[in-house]
Amino acid sequence: MKGGTAGTARRGKPRIGLALAGGGPLGGIYEVGALLALDEALEGIKLNDLDIYVGVSAGALVASGLANGLSTTQLFQMLVDETAGQPSFRPEIFFRPAVGEYARRLIGMPWVIATELLAAAKNPLDASVFRSVAKLNQSIPSGVFDNTAVHEYLRELYAREGRTNDFRELRKELYAVAVELDTGETVCFGEPGWDHVPISKAVQASAALPGLYRPVDIDGRHFVDGALRKTLHASVALERGAELLICVNPIVSYDADLANARGKGRHDKLADGGMAVVMSQTFRTLIHSRMQVGMGKYDQDYPGQDVLLFEPDSDDPEMFFNNVFSFSGRQHVCKHAYDTTRRELLARRETLVPLLAKHGVRLREDVLAAETGRVDRLLASMERRSRTGGRGRHAVLRNLDSTLDTLEDYLAEQR
């Protein structure tokens, strides 16, 4: 990758970009499943060799891998398949307690309490429980977890030959979006002025969900999840000349009435599911409605530039009732995303075929019509490796099986 120039990889061809929204580990895994379907069905492009990549939160992690030349199969092995012999993205990466933050706040707590007691003694008439509580809030950690492990994992991954942790050395344009906490302003790591920040550190900042993770310190400034301002940030790619922009958003609001009418619902009313379900719907509705407003403006703001959005169905209980930080059903979620995207491509083929053709891309309807596809083969290989776990000859067979999966993926890309 080193020594390349951003935006030159597909010179002479339409500029094609990819924008990926956030959604926690579950969202990233959904995106991998959707991308596997798109990669298999779209002829004329490779999803790890586009011109522009934009990612927010978990989407930034996936986008950074693609921009570094990782194939969709390698992303599957990294995020979903622990048997493939690749450095897997383990669940504990997301759940490392912010011990240093706890300690720093606890050390300062006695001083805050003493200051408040002294102030109350000097002026009892001015003493206020609410004021004291507000002061004590300063002793509460700024985040429950520390996601530095995300930075450490990606730094090691991108240190390997053929990859880079430097935005300036990529052959493609990559932007990881975060929000500066002190100003509320959006920052696109990867653009001039911010491209000196390591890709791994930028992804860590983009994925620092406020409250859950402590803000990420970069150059003395603090950054949090880019979804704080926008859900998808597709305009980043459009402003930089993407003529065709493929978007994947894993988080949508849920239509319980439609799900119940189709026999897929789990509650007659979402309120029956308790506070967690109510809060989940509230969060998803806010996030999704904001994205819909933005998408609705693109035709007017960027005439002649085509935007394709892929996301779960509004009556999809699989995505709504799964915890966005759950890893337990990642194989199922990836397969579900893959199947959902394949169905959507077939359902939209009448409009997609001519639109894609404008940009030199063909929709492979023969692939979509097949009963099984790439994810089915990957999951079957994963099951075989699980059955032959262990050391010695079995381990060799597992690694060979994984290598064959990667080779099959490479040959498919050359067709």
Coordinates of C-alpha atoms in Angstrom, one line a residue, residues 35-392:
L35 CA -21.1 -6.6 1.9
L36 CA -20.5 -10.3 1.2
A37 CA -23.8 -10.4 -0.7
L38 CA -23.0 -7.2 -2.6
D39 CA -19.4 -8.3 -3.4
E40 CA -20.7 -11.5 -4.8
A41 CA -23.6 -10.0 -6.8
L42 CA -21.9 -6.8 -8.3
E43 CA -19.7 -7.5 -11.2
G44 CA -17.3 -4.8 -12.3
I45 CA -16.2 -3.6 -8.9
K46 CA -14.3 -5.0 -5.9
L47 CA -15.4 -3.7 -2.5
N48 CA -11.9 -3.6 -1.3
D49 CA -10.7 -1.5 -4.3
L50 CA -13.1 1.4 -4.4
D51 CA -12.2 5.1 -4.6
I52 CA -13.7 6.5 -1.3
Y53 CA -14.6 4.9 2.0
V54 CA -16.5 6.6 4.8
G55 CA -17.2 4.9 8.1
V56 CA -18.8 5.8 11.4
S57 CA -18.2 3.8 14.6
A58 CA -18.3 0.1 13.7
G59 CA -18.7 1.1 10.1
A60 CA -15.3 2.9 10.4
L61 CA -13.7 -0.4 11.5
V62 CA -15.1 -2.3 8.5
A63 CA -14.3 0.5 6.1
S64 CA -10.7 0.8 7.3
G65 CA -10.3 -2.9 6.6
L66 CA -11.6 -2.7 3.1
A67 CA -9.5 0.4 2.3
N68 CA -6.5 -1.6 3.5
G69 CA -7.2 -4.3 0.9
L70 CA -8.9 -6.8 3.2
S71 CA -11.5 -8.8 1.2
T72 CA -15.0 -9.4 2.5
T73 CA -14.1 -13.0 3.2
Q74 CA -11.1 -11.9 5.3
L75 CA -13.4 -9.5 7.2
F76 CA -15.8 -12.5 7.8
Q77 CA -12.8 -14.5 9.2
M78 CA -11.8 -11.5 11.4
L79 CA -15.2 -10.6 12.9
V80 CA -17.2 -13.8 12.7
D81 CA -15.1 -16.9 12.3
E82 CA -12.8 -17.7 15.2
T83 CA -11.8 -21.1 13.6
A84 CA -10.1 -19.5 10.5
G85 CA -6.7 -19.1 12.1
Q86 CA -6.8 -15.3 11.6
P87 CA -6.4 -12.8 14.4
S88 CA -10.1 -12.6 15.5
F89 CA -11.8 -9.6 16.8
R90 CA -12.7 -10.9 20.3
P91 CA -15.7 -9.7 22.2
E92 CA -13.6 -8.6 25.2
I93 CA -12.0 -5.9 23.0
F94 CA -15.1 -3.9 23.5
F95 CA -15.5 -4.5 27.2
R96 CA -12.2 -3.5 28.9
P97 CA -13.1 -1.6 32.1
A98 CA -11.8 2.0 32.1
V99 CA -9.7 1.3 35.2
G100 CA -7.5 4.3 34.8
E101 CA -10.5 6.6 34.5
Y102 CA -12.1 5.1 37.6
A103 CA -8.9 5.6 39.6
R104 CA -8.4 9.2 38.5
R105 CA -12.0 10.1 39.4
L106 CA -11.8 8.3 42.8
I107 CA -8.6 10.1 43.7
G108 CA -10.3 13.4 43.2
M109 CA -13.5 12.5 45.1
P110 CA -12.3 13.3 48.7
W111 CA -11.3 16.8 47.6
V112 CA -14.7 17.4 46.0
I113 CA -16.5 16.2 49.1
A114 CA -14.3 18.2 51.5
T115 CA -14.8 21.4 49.3
E116 CA -18.6 21.0 49.5
L117 CA -18.6 20.4 53.2
L118 CA -16.4 23.4 53.8
A119 CA -18.7 25.6 51.6
A120 CA -21.8 24.3 53.5
A121 CA -20.2 25.1 56.9
K122 CA -19.3 28.6 55.8
N123 CA -22.7 29.4 54.4
P124 CA -25.4 27.0 55.7
L125 CA -28.2 29.1 54.2
D126 CA -26.7 28.5 50.7
A127 CA -26.3 24.8 51.1
S128 CA -28.1 22.8 48.4
V129 CA -28.4 19.1 47.9
F130 CA -28.7 19.6 44.2
R131 CA -25.6 21.7 44.0
S132 CA -23.7 19.1 46.0
V133 CA -24.9 16.3 43.7
A134 CA -23.9 18.4 40.6
K135 CA -20.4 18.8 42.1
L136 CA -20.1 15.1 42.8
N137 CA -21.0 14.3 39.2
Q138 CA -17.5 15.4 38.4
S139 CA -16.3 12.3 40.2
I140 CA -18.3 10.0 37.9
P141 CA -16.1 8.4 35.2
S142 CA -16.7 9.7 31.7
G143 CA -17.1 6.2 30.4
V144 CA -17.7 2.7 31.7
F145 CA -15.3 1.0 29.3
D146 CA -12.0 1.9 27.5
N147 CA -11.9 1.0 23.8
T148 CA -8.1 1.4 23.5
A149 CA -8.0 -2.3 22.6
V150 CA -9.7 -1.5 19.3
H151 CA -6.8 0.8 18.5
E152 CA -4.2 -1.8 19.6
Y153 CA -5.8 -4.6 17.6
L154 CA -6.0 -2.5 14.4
R155 CA -2.5 -1.1 14.8
E156 CA -1.1 -4.6 14.9
L157 CA -3.4 -5.8 12.0
Y158 CA -2.3 -2.8 9.7
A159 CA 1.4 -3.2 10.6
R160 CA 1.5 -6.3 8.4
E161 CA 3.1 -6.1 4.9
G162 CA 0.9 -4.7 2.3
R163 CA -1.2 -2.7 4.8
T164 CA -0.8 0.6 6.5
N165 CA -2.0 2.5 9.6
D166 CA -1.4 5.8 7.8
F167 CA -4.2 7.5 5.9
R168 CA -1.6 9.2 3.7
E169 CA -0.1 6.0 2.5
L170 CA -3.4 4.4 1.3
R171 CA -4.2 4.1 -2.4
K172 CA -7.8 5.0 -1.6
E173 CA -9.5 7.8 0.3
L174 CA -10.6 6.7 3.8
Y175 CA -12.5 8.9 6.2
A176 CA -13.4 7.9 9.8
V177 CA -15.9 10.3 11.3
A178 CA -15.9 11.4 14.9
V179 CA -17.2 14.3 16.9
E180 CA -15.1 16.6 19.0
L181 CA -16.6 16.6 22.4
D182 CA -15.8 20.2 23.5
T183 CA -17.2 21.8 20.3
G184 CA -19.7 19.3 19.0
E185 CA -18.1 19.6 15.6
T186 CA -17.7 16.8 13.1
V187 CA -14.1 15.7 12.3
C188 CA -13.2 13.5 9.3
F189 CA -10.0 11.7 10.1
G190 CA -8.2 11.2 6.9
E191 CA -8.8 14.6 5.4
P192 CA -5.9 17.2 5.4
G193 CA -5.2 18.4 8.8
W194 CA -6.4 15.1 10.4
D195 CA -4.7 12.6 8.2
H196 CA -1.6 12.4 10.5
V197 CA -3.7 10.5 13.1
P198 CA -3.2 6.7 12.8
I199 CA -6.1 4.9 11.2
S200 CA -6.4 2.7 14.3
K201 CA -6.7 5.7 16.6
A202 CA -9.3 7.4 14.3
V203 CA -11.4 4.2 14.3
Q204 CA -11.2 4.1 18.1
A205 CA -12.4 7.7 18.4
S206 CA -15.2 7.2 15.9
A207 CA -16.5 4.2 17.9
A208 CA -16.4 5.8 21.4
L209 CA -20.1 5.8 22.2
P210 CA -20.6 8.5 24.9
G211 CA -21.3 7.2 28.3
L212 CA -20.3 3.7 27.4
Y213 CA -16.7 4.5 26.4
R214 CA -14.5 7.3 27.7
P215 CA -13.7 10.0 25.1
V216 CA -10.6 9.4 23.1
D217 CA -7.7 11.9 23.5
I218 CA -6.0 12.9 20.3
D219 CA -3.7 15.8 20.2
G220 CA -5.1 17.1 23.5
R221 CA -8.7 17.1 22.2
H222 CA -11.4 14.6 23.0
F223 CA -13.5 12.7 20.5
V224 CA -16.6 10.5 20.6
D225 CA -18.8 8.5 18.3
G226 CA -19.4 10.1 14.9
A227 CA -23.1 9.1 15.1
L228 CA -23.6 12.0 17.5
R229 CA -24.0 14.3 14.6
K230 CA -25.1 12.1 11.7
T231 CA -26.0 8.5 11.2
L232 CA -24.2 7.7 8.0
H233 CA -22.2 10.8 6.9
A234 CA -22.7 9.8 3.2
S235 CA -22.3 13.4 2.2
V236 CA -18.6 13.1 3.0
A237 CA -18.1 10.8 0.0
L238 CA -20.6 12.8 -2.2
E239 CA -18.8 16.0 -1.5
R240 CA -15.6 14.3 -2.6
G241 CA -17.0 13.3 -6.0
A242 CA -18.4 9.8 -5.5
E243 CA -20.6 9.2 -8.6
L244 CA -22.0 6.0 -7.2
L245 CA -22.2 5.6 -3.4
I246 CA -23.2 2.3 -1.8
C247 CA -24.4 2.7 1.7
V248 CA -25.1 0.1 4.4
N249 CA -27.0 1.0 7.6
P250 CA -27.7 -1.8 10.1
I251 CA -29.9 0.1 12.5
V252 CA -33.6 0.9 11.6
S253 CA -36.7 1.6 13.6
Y254 CA -39.0 -1.3 14.1
D255 CA -42.6 -1.6 12.7
A256 CA -44.2 -3.9 15.3
D257 CA -47.6 -3.7 13.6
L258 CA -46.2 -4.9 10.3
A259 CA -44.2 -7.7 11.9
N260 CA -47.3 -8.9 13.8
A261 CA -49.4 -8.8 10.6
R262 CA -46.8 -11.0 8.9
G263 CA -46.5 -13.4 11.9
K264 CA -43.0 -12.3 12.9
G265 CA -43.8 -10.2 15.9
R266 CA -42.6 -11.0 19.4
H267 CA -44.9 -8.6 21.3
D268 CA -48.4 -7.3 20.6
K269 CA -47.2 -3.9 21.7
L270 CA -43.5 -2.9 22.2
A271 CA -44.4 -1.5 25.6
D272 CA -45.0 -5.1 26.7
G273 CA -41.3 -5.7 26.3
G274 CA -40.3 -3.4 29.1
M275 CA -37.9 -0.5 29.3
A276 CA -35.1 -2.1 27.3
V277 CA -37.4 -2.5 24.3
V278 CA -38.9 1.0 24.6
M279 CA -35.4 2.6 24.8
S280 CA -34.2 0.5 21.9
Q281 CA -37.0 1.7 19.7
T282 CA -36.5 5.3 20.8
F283 CA -32.8 5.2 20.0
R284 CA -33.3 3.5 16.7
T285 CA -36.1 5.8 15.6
L286 CA -34.0 8.9 16.4
I287 CA -31.0 7.5 14.5
H288 CA -33.0 6.2 11.5
S289 CA -35.3 9.2 11.1
R290 CA -32.3 11.5 11.1
M291 CA -30.7 9.4 8.4
Q292 CA -33.9 9.5 6.3
V293 CA -34.0 13.2 6.4
G294 CA -30.4 13.4 5.1
M295 CA -31.0 10.8 2.4
G296 CA -34.0 12.7 1.2
K297 CA -31.8 15.8 0.5
Y298 CA -29.2 14.0 -1.6
D299 CA -31.1 14.1 -4.9
Q300 CA -31.3 17.9 -4.6
D301 CA -27.9 18.6 -3.1
Y302 CA -25.9 16.2 -5.3
P303 CA -27.7 15.9 -8.7
G304 CA -26.2 13.3 -11.0
Q305 CA -24.7 11.3 -8.2
D306 CA -26.4 8.0 -7.4
V307 CA -26.9 6.7 -3.8
L308 CA -27.9 3.1 -3.0
L309 CA -28.9 2.3 0.5
F310 CA -29.1 -1.2 2.0
E311 CA -30.5 -1.9 5.4
P312 CA -32.7 -4.4 7.4
D313 CA -36.5 -4.5 6.8
S314 CA -38.6 -2.4 9.2
D315 CA -40.3 -5.6 10.3
D316 CA -37.1 -7.5 11.0
P317 CA -37.2 -8.9 14.6
E318 CA -33.8 -10.5 14.2
M319 CA -32.0 -7.1 14.2
F320 CA -34.3 -5.3 16.6
F321 CA -34.4 -7.8 19.5
N322 CA -30.7 -8.6 19.3
N323 CA -28.4 -6.6 21.7
V324 CA -26.2 -4.4 19.5
F325 CA -23.2 -5.4 21.7
S326 CA -23.9 -9.1 21.5
F327 CA -21.4 -11.5 19.9
S328 CA -23.2 -14.7 20.7
G329 CA -25.2 -15.0 17.5
R330 CA -22.7 -13.4 15.1
Q331 CA -22.8 -16.3 12.6
H332 CA -26.6 -16.1 12.5
V333 CA -26.6 -12.3 12.1
C334 CA -24.1 -12.4 9.3
K335 CA -26.0 -15.0 7.4
H336 CA -29.3 -13.1 8.0
A337 CA -27.7 -9.9 6.6
Y338 CA -26.4 -11.8 3.6
D339 CA -29.8 -13.4 2.8
T340 CA -31.7 -10.1 3.4
T341 CA -29.4 -8.2 1.1
R342 CA -29.6 -10.9 -1.6
R343 CA -33.4 -10.7 -1.5
E344 CA -33.3 -6.9 -1.7
L345 CA -31.1 -6.9 -4.7
L346 CA -33.4 -9.3 -6.5
A347 CA -36.5 -7.3 -5.5
R348 CA -34.9 -4.1 -6.8
R349 CA -33.3 -5.5 -9.9
E350 CA -35.5 -3.5 -12.4
T351 CA -34.2 -0.2 -11.1
L352 CA -30.8 -1.4 -10.1
V353 CA -29.7 -2.9 -13.4
P354 CA -29.9 0.3 -15.5
L355 CA -28.6 2.5 -12.6
L356 CA -25.6 0.2 -12.0
A357 CA -24.9 0.0 -15.8
K358 CA -24.3 3.7 -15.9
H359 CA -21.3 3.1 -13.7
G360 CA -19.9 0.0 -15.4
V361 CA -21.4 -2.4 -12.9
R362 CA -23.5 -5.4 -13.7
L363 CA -25.9 -7.1 -11.3
R364 CA -25.3 -10.9 -11.4
E365 CA -28.9 -12.2 -11.2
D366 CA -27.7 -15.8 -11.8
V367 CA -25.7 -15.6 -8.5
L368 CA -28.7 -14.1 -6.6
A369 CA -31.0 -16.8 -8.0
A370 CA -28.8 -19.6 -6.6
E371 CA -30.0 -21.3 -3.5
T372 CA -26.6 -21.0 -1.7
G373 CA -23.8 -18.6 -1.9
R374 CA -20.5 -17.4 -0.4
V375 CA -21.7 -17.1 3.2
D376 CA -23.2 -20.6 3.1
R377 CA -19.8 -22.0 2.0
L378 CA -17.9 -20.0 4.6
L379 CA -20.2 -21.2 7.4
A380 CA -19.9 -24.8 6.2
S381 CA -16.1 -24.5 6.3
M382 CA -16.4 -23.0 9.7
E383 CA -18.5 -25.9 10.9
R384 CA -15.9 -28.4 9.5
R385 CA -13.1 -26.6 11.3
S386 CA -15.0 -26.6 14.5
R387 CA -15.4 -30.3 14.3
T388 CA -11.7 -30.9 13.6
G389 CA -10.5 -28.5 16.3
G390 CA -7.3 -29.2 18.2
R391 CA -3.6 -29.5 17.4
G392 CA -1.4 -31.4 15.1

